[in-house]
mmCIF file of C-alpha atoms in Angstrom:
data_model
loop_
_atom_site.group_PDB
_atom_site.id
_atom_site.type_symbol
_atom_site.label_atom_id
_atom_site.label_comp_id
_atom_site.label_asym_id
_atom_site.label_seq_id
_atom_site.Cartn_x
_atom_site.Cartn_y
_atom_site.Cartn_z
ATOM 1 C CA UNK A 294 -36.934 -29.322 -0.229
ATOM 2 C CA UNK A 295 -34.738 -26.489 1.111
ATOM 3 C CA UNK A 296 -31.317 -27.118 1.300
ATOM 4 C CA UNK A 297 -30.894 -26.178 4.934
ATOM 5 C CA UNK A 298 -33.663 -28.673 6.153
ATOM 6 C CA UNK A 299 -32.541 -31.293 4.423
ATOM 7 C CA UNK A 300 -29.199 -30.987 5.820
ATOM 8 C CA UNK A 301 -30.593 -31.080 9.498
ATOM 9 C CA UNK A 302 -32.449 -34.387 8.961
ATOM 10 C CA UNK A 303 -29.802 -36.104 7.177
ATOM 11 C CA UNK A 304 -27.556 -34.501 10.461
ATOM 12 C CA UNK A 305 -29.689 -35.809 12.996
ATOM 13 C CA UNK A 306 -30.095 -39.414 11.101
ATOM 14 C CA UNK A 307 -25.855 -39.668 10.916
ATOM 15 C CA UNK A 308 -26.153 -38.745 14.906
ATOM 16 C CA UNK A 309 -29.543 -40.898 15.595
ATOM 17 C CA UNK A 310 -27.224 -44.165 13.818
ATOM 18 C CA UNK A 311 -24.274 -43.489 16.070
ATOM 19 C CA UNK A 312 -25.827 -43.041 19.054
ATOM 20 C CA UNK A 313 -28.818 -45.633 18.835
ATOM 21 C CA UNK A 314 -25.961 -49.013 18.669
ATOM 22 C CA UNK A 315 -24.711 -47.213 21.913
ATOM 23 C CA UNK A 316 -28.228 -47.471 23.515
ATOM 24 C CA UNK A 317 -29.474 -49.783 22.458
ATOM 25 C CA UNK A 318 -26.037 -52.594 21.383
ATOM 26 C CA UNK A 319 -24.250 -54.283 24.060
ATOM 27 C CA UNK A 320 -20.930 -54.540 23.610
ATOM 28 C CA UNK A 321 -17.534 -53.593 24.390
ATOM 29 C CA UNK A 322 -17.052 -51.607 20.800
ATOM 30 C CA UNK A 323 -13.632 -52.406 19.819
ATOM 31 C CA UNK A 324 -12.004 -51.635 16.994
ATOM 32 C CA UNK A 325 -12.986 -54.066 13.875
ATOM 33 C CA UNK A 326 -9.797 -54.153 12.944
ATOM 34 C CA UNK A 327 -8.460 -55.621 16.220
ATOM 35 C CA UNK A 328 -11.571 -58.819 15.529
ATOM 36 C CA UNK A 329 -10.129 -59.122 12.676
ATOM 37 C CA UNK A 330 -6.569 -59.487 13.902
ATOM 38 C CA UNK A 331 -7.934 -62.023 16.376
ATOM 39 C CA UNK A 332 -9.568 -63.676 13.607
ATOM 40 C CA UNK A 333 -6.323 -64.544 12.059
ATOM 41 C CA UNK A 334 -5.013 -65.408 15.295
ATOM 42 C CA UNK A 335 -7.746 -67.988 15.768
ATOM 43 C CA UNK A 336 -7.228 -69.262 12.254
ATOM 44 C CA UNK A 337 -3.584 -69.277 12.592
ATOM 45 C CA UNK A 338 -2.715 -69.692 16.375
ATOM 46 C CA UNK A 339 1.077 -68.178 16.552
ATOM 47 C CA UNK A 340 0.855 -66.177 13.742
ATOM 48 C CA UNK A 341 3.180 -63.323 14.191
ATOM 49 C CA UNK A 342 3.128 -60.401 12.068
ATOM 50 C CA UNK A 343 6.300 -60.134 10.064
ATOM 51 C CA UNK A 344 6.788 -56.588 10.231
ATOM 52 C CA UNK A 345 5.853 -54.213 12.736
ATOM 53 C CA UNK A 346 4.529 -50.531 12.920
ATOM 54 C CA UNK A 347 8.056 -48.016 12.732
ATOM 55 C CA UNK A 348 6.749 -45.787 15.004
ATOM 56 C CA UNK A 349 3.198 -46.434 17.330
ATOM 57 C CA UNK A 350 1.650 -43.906 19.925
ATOM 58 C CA UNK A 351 3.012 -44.401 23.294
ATOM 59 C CA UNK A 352 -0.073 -44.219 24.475
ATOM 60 C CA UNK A 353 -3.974 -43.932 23.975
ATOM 61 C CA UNK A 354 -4.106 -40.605 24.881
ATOM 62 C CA UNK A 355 -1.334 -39.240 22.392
ATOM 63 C CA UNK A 356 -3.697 -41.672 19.742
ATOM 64 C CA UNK A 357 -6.449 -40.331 20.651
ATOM 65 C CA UNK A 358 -4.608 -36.734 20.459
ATOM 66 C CA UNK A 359 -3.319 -37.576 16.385
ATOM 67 C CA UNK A 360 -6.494 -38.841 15.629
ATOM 68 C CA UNK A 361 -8.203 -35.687 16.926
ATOM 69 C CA UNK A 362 -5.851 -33.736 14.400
ATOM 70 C CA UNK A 363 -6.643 -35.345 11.329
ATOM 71 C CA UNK A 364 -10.273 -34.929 11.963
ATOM 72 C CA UNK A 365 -9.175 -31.240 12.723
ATOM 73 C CA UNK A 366 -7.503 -30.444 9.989
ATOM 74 C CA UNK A 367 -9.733 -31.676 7.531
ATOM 75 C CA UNK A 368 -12.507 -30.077 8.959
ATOM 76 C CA UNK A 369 -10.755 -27.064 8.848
ATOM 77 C CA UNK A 370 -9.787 -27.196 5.376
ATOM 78 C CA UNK A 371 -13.380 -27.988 4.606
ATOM 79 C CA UNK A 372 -14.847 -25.226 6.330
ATOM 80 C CA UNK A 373 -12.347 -23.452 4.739
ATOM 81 C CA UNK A 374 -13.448 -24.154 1.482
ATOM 82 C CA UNK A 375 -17.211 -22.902 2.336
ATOM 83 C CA UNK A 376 -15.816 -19.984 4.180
ATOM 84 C CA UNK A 377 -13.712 -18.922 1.087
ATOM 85 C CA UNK A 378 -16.857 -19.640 -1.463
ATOM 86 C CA UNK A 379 -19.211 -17.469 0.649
ATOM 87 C CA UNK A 380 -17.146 -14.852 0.507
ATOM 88 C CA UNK A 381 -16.753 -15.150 -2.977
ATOM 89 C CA UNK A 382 -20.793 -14.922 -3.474
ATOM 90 C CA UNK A 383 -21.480 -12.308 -1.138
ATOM 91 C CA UNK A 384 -18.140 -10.300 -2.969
ATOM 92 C CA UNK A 385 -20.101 -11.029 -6.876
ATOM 93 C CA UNK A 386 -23.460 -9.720 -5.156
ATOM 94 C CA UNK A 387 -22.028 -6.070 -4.042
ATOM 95 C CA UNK A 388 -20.272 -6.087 -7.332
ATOM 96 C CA UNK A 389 -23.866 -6.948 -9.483
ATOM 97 C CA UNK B 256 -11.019 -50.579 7.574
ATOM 98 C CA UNK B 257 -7.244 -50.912 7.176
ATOM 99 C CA UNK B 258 -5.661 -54.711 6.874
ATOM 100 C CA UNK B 259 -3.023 -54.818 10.108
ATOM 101 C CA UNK B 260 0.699 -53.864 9.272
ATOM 102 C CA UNK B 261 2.489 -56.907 8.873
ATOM 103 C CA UNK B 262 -0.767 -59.090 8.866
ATOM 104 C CA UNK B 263 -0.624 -60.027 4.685
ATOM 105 C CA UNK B 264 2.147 -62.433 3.569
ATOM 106 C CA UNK B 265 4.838 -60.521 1.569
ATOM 107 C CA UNK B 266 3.706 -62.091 -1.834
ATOM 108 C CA UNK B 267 0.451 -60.584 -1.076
ATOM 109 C CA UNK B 268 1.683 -57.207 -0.274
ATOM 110 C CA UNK B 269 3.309 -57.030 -3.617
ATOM 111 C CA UNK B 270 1.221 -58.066 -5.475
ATOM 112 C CA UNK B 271 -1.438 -55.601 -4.124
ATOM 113 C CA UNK B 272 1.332 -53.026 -4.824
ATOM 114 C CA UNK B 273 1.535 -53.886 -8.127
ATOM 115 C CA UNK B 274 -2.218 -54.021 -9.043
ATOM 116 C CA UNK B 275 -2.558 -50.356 -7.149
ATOM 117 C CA UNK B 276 0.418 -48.625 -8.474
ATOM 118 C CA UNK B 277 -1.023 -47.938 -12.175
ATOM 119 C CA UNK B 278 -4.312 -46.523 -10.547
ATOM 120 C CA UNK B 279 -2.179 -44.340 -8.406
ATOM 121 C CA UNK B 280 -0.147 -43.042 -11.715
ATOM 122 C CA UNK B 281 -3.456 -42.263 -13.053
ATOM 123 C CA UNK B 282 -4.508 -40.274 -10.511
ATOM 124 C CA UNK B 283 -1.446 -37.884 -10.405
ATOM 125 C CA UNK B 284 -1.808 -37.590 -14.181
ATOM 126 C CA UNK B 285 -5.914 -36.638 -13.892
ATOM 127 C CA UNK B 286 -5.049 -34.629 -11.011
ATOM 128 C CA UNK B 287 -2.456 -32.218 -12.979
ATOM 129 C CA UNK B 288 -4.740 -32.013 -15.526
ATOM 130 C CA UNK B 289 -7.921 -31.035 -13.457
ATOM 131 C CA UNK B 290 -5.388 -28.098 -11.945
ATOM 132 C CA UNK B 291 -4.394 -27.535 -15.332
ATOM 133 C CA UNK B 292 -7.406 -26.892 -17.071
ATOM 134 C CA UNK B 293 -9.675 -25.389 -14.223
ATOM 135 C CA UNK B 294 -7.180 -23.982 -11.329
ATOM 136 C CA UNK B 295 -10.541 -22.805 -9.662
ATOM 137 C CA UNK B 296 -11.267 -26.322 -8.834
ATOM 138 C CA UNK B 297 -8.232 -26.597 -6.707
ATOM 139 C CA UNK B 298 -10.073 -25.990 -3.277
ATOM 140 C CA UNK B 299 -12.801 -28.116 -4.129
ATOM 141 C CA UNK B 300 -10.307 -30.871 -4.826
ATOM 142 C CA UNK B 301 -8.549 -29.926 -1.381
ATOM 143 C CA UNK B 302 -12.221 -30.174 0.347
ATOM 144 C CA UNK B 303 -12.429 -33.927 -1.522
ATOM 145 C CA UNK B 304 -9.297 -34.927 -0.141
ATOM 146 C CA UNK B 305 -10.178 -33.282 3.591
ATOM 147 C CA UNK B 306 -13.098 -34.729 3.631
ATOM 148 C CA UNK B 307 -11.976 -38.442 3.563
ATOM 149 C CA UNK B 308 -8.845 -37.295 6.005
ATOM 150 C CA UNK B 309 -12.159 -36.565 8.535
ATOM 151 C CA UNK B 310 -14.322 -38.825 7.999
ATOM 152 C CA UNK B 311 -11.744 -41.863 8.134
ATOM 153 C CA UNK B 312 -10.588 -39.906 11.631
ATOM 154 C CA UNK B 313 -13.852 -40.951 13.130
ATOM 155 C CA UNK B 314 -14.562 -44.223 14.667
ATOM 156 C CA UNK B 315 -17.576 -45.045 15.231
ATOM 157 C CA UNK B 316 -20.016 -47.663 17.179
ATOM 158 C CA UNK B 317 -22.116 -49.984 14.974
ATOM 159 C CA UNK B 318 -24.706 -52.520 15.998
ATOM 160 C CA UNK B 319 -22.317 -55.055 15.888
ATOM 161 C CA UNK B 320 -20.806 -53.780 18.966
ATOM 162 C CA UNK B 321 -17.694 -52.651 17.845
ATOM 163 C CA UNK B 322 -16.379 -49.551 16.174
ATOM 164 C CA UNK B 323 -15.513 -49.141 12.325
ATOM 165 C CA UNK B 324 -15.280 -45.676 10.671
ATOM 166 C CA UNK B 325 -16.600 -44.282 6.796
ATOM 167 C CA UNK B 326 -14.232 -43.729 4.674
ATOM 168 C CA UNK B 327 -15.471 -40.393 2.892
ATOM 169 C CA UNK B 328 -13.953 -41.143 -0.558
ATOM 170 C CA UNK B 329 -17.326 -41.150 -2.134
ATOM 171 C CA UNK B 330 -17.399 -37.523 -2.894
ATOM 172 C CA UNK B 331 -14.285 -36.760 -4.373
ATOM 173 C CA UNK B 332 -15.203 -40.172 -6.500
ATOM 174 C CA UNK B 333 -18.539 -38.381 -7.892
ATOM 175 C CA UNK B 334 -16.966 -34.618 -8.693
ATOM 176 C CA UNK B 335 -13.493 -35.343 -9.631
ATOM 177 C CA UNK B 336 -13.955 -39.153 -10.753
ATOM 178 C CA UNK B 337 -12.559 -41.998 -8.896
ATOM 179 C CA UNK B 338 -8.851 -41.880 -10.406
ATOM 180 C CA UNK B 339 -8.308 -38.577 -7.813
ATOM 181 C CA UNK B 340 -8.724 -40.513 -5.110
ATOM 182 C CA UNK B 341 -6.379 -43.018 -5.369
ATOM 183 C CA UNK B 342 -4.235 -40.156 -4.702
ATOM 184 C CA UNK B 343 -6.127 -38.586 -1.767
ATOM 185 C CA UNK B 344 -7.055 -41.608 -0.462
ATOM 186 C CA UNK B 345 -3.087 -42.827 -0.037
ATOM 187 C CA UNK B 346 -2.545 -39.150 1.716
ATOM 188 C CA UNK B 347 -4.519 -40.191 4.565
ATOM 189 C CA UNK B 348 -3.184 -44.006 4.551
ATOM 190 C CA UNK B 349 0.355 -42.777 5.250
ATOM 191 C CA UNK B 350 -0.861 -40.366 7.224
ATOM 192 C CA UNK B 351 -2.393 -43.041 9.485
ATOM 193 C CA UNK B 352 0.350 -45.853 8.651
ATOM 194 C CA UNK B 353 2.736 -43.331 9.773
ATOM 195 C CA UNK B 354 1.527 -41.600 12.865
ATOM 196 C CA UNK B 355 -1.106 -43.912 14.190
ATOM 197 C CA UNK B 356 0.409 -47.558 13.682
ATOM 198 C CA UNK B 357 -3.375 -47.579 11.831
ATOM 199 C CA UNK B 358 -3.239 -49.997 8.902
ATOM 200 C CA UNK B 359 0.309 -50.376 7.593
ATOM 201 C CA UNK B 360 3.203 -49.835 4.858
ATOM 202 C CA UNK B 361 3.556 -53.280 3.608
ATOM 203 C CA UNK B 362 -0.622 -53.272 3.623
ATOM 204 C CA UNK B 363 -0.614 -50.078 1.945
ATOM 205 C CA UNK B 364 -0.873 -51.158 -1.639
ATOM 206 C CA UNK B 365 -3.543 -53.757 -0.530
ATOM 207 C CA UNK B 366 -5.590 -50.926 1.673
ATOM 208 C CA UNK B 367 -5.083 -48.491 -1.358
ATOM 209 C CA UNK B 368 -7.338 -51.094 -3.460
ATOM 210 C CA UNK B 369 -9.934 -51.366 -1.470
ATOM 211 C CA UNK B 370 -10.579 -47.287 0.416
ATOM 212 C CA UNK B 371 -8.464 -45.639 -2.989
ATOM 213 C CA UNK B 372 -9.895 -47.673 -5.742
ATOM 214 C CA UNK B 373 -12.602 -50.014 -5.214
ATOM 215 C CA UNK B 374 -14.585 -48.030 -3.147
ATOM 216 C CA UNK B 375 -14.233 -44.861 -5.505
ATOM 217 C CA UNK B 376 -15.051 -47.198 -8.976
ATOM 218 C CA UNK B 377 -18.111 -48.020 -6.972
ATOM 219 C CA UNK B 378 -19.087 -44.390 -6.018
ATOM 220 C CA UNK B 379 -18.625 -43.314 -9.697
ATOM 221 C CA UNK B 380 -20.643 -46.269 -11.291
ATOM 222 C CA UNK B 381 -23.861 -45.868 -8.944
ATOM 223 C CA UNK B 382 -23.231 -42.394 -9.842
ATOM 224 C CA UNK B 383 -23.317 -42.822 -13.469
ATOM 225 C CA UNK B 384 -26.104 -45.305 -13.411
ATOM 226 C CA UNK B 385 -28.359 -42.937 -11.357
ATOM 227 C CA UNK B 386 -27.853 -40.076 -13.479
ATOM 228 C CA UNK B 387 -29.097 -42.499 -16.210
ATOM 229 C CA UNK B 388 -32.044 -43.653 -14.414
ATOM 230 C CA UNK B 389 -32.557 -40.547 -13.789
ATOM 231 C CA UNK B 390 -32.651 -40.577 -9.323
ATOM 232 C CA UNK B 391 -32.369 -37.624 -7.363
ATOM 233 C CA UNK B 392 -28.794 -35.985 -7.610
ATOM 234 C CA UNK B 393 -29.640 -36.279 -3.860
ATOM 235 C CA UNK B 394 -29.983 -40.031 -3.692
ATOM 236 C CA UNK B 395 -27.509 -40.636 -6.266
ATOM 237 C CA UNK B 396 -24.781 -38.976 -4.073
ATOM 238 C CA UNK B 397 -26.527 -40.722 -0.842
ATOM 239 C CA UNK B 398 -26.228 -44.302 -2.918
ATOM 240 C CA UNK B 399 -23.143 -43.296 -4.402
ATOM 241 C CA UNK B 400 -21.305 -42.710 -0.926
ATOM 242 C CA UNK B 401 -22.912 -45.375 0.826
ATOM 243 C CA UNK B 402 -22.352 -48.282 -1.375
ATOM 244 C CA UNK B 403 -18.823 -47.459 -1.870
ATOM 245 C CA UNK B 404 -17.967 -47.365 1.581
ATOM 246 C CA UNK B 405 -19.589 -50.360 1.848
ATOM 247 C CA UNK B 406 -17.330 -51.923 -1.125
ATOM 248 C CA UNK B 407 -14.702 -51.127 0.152
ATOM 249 C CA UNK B 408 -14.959 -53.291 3.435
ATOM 250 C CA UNK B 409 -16.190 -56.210 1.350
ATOM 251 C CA UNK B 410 -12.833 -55.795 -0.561
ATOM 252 C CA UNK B 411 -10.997 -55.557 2.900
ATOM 253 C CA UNK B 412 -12.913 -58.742 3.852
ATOM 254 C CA UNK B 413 -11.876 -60.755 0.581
ATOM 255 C CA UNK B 414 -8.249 -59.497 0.557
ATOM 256 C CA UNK B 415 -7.834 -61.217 4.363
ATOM 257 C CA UNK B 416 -9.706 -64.481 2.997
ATOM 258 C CA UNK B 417 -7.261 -64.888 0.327
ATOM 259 C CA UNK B 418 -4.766 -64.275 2.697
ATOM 260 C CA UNK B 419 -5.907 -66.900 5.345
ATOM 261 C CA UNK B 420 -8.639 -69.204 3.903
ATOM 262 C CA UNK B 421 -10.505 -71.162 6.191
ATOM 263 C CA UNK B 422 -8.749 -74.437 7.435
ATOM 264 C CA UNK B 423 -11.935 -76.391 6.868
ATOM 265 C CA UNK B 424 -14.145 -74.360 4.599
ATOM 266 C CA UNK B 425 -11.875 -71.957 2.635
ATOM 267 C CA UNK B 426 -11.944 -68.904 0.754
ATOM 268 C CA UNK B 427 -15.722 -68.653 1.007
ATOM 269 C CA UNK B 428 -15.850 -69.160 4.702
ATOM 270 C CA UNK B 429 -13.074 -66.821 5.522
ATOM 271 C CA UNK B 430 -14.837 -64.560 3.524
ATOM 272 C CA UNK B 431 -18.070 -64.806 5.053
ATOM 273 C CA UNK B 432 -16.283 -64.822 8.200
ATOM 274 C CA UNK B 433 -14.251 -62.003 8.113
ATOM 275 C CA UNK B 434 -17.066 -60.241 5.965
ATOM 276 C CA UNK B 435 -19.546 -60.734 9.834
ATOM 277 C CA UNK B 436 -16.520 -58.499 10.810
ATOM 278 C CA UNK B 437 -16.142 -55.638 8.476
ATOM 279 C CA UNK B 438 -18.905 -55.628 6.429
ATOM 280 C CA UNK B 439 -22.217 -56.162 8.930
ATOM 281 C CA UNK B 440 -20.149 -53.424 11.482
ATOM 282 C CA UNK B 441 -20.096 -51.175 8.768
ATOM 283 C CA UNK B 442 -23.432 -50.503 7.102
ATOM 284 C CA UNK B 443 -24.939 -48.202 9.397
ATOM 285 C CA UNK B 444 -21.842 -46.547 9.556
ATOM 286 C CA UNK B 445 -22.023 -46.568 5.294
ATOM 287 C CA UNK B 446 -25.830 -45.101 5.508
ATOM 288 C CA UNK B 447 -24.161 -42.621 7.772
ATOM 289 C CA UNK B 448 -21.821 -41.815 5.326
ATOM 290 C CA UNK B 449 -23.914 -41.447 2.407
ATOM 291 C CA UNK B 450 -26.126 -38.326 4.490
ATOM 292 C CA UNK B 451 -23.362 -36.517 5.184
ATOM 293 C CA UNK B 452 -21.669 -36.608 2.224
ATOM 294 C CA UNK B 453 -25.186 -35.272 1.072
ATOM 295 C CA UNK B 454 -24.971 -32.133 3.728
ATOM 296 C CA UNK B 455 -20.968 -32.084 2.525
ATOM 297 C CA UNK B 456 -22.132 -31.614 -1.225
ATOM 298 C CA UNK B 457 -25.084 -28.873 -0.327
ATOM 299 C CA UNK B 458 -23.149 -26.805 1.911
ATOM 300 C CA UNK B 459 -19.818 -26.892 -0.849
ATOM 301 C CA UNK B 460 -21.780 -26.041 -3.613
ATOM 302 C CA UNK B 461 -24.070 -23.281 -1.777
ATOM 303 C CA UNK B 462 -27.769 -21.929 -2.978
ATOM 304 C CA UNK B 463 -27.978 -23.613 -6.244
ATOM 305 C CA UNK B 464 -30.155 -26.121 -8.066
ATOM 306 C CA UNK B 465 -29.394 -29.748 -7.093
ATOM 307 C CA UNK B 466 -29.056 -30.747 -10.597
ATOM 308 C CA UNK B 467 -26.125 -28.002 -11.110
ATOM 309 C CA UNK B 468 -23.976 -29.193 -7.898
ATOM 310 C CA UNK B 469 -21.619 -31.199 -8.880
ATOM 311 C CA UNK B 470 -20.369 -29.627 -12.505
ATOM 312 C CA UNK B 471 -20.115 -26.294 -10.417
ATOM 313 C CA UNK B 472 -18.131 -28.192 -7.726
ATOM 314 C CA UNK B 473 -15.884 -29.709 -10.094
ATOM 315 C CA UNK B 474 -14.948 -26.254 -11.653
ATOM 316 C CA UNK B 475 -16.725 -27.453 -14.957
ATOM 317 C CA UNK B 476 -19.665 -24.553 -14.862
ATOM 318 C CA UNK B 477 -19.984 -21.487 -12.339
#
């Protein structure tokens, strides 16, 4: 199969799976790592973690904001990467 | 994925330390080397690493109704081997430890096992054994990425069930428990993983045969 078809349907699969919970799921999607958290609370009712983040967001939005930066940067470096590489090929080519 | 800071008893976070640390070692060590011997490989190995820094950015919404996200280490597991990315992999748990109060120092050796190590291992074996079999390089990556995703949150899931066994029913309940959590919320997300580490892989390694991909995008052929 051509590469660049078989990258749209494995695209549109990742979005279709992210999406469909959404539609079709209810639920309040919270983190899984906060169930599990109240897992242990259930299990161990008083538990209190015995050391605690050194620094934490003050807020959601400045979360949301350092989250949206790692995703950023790696993306960047990635498309980076096949930025550099095409370059590269289309550089070989002229000189061939 | 990432166990709570604070939420493992000190013993545990030790210990977890101690069984990560040597894989760590061994990743800085295969690391120099890879530089060493094929410099051209460096931005390939920078893409590895980037690519777990986004895909571990992304939360996402499962049919369980809550959110997990991949973990991306699957690729860098296949092309560079798994030692890398016990390296990589603890670049984005600081990262996250430190500026997101996401997962934890104390937890970071026991985190490191399961996203760094575990989950890698897994990647490469499937790898390995589809070569063998001789599967698709494309469903070898998919099955590669996918399952080791999944491993890892299985590991997650055991690590808090040694941690707090059930009162009643024990290890294997917590398990199974804390398994409905992590592990059930994240295979969709894991099948999601393996296709675009798939797309990842074919838009890295450009217009070449499938079967060349990965020795080209380790630096091994051109």
């Amino acid at each position: 199969m051509a590469k660049s078809s078989r990258s749209k349907w494995l695209l549109l699969g990742s979005v279709a799976l992210v999406v469909l919970p959404l539609l079709l799921v209810e639920g309040k999607f919270a983190g899984s790592d906060d169930q599990a958290t109240a897992a242990i609370t259930h299990a161990k009712p008083g538990y209190q973690p015995w050391f605690t983040p050194i620094w934490e967001p003050p807020s959601g939005e400045v979360e949301s904001l350092l989250f949206a930066l790692q995703a950023a940067i790696g993306a960047g470096v990635i498309g980076y990467v096949i930025g550099k590489r095409q370059g590269l090929a289309a550089r070989d080519d002229a000189e061939h | 994925m990432h166990i709570m800071e604070g939420y493992l008893p000190a013993k545990h976070c030790l210990a977890w330390y101690s069984v990560s640390a040597p894989f760590f070692a061994g990743g800085v060590w295969r690391i120099r080397k890879i530089l060493a011997e094929r410099p051209q490989a460096r931005m390939n190995l920078a893409a590895a690493g980037a690519f777990a820094f986004v895909l571990s950015a992304l939360k996402m919404p499962s049919v369980t109704g809550s959110c997990s996200h991949p973990t991306g280490t699957g690729f860098g597991a296949v092309v560079f081997g798994p030692a890398v990315m016990a390296v990589l992999g603890a670049m984005v748990l600081l990262f996250q430890a430190l500026l997101l109060a996401h997962g934890g120092l104390t937890t970071l050796g026991a985190n490191l096992f399961s996203m760094a190590i575990v989950g890698p291992w897994v990647s490469y074996g499937l790898w390995k054994l589809g070569q063998r079999l001789g599967w698709s390089v494309a469903v070898s990556m998919f099955l590669a990425a996918a399952l080791g995703d999944l491993a890892t949150y299985i590991t997650t899931s055991i690590q808090l069930a040694l941690a707090y066994p059930d009162p009643v029913g024990g290890f294997t309940t917590a398990a199974i428990k804390f398994g409905g959590i992590f592990a059930l919320t994240q295979v969709p997300l894991a099948i999601a993983e393996g296709m675009l580490t798939v797309v990842v892989m074919d838009a890295l390694a450009g217009k070449v045969a499938d079967i060349r991909k990965v020795s080209i995008l380790a630096g091994e052929t051109r």
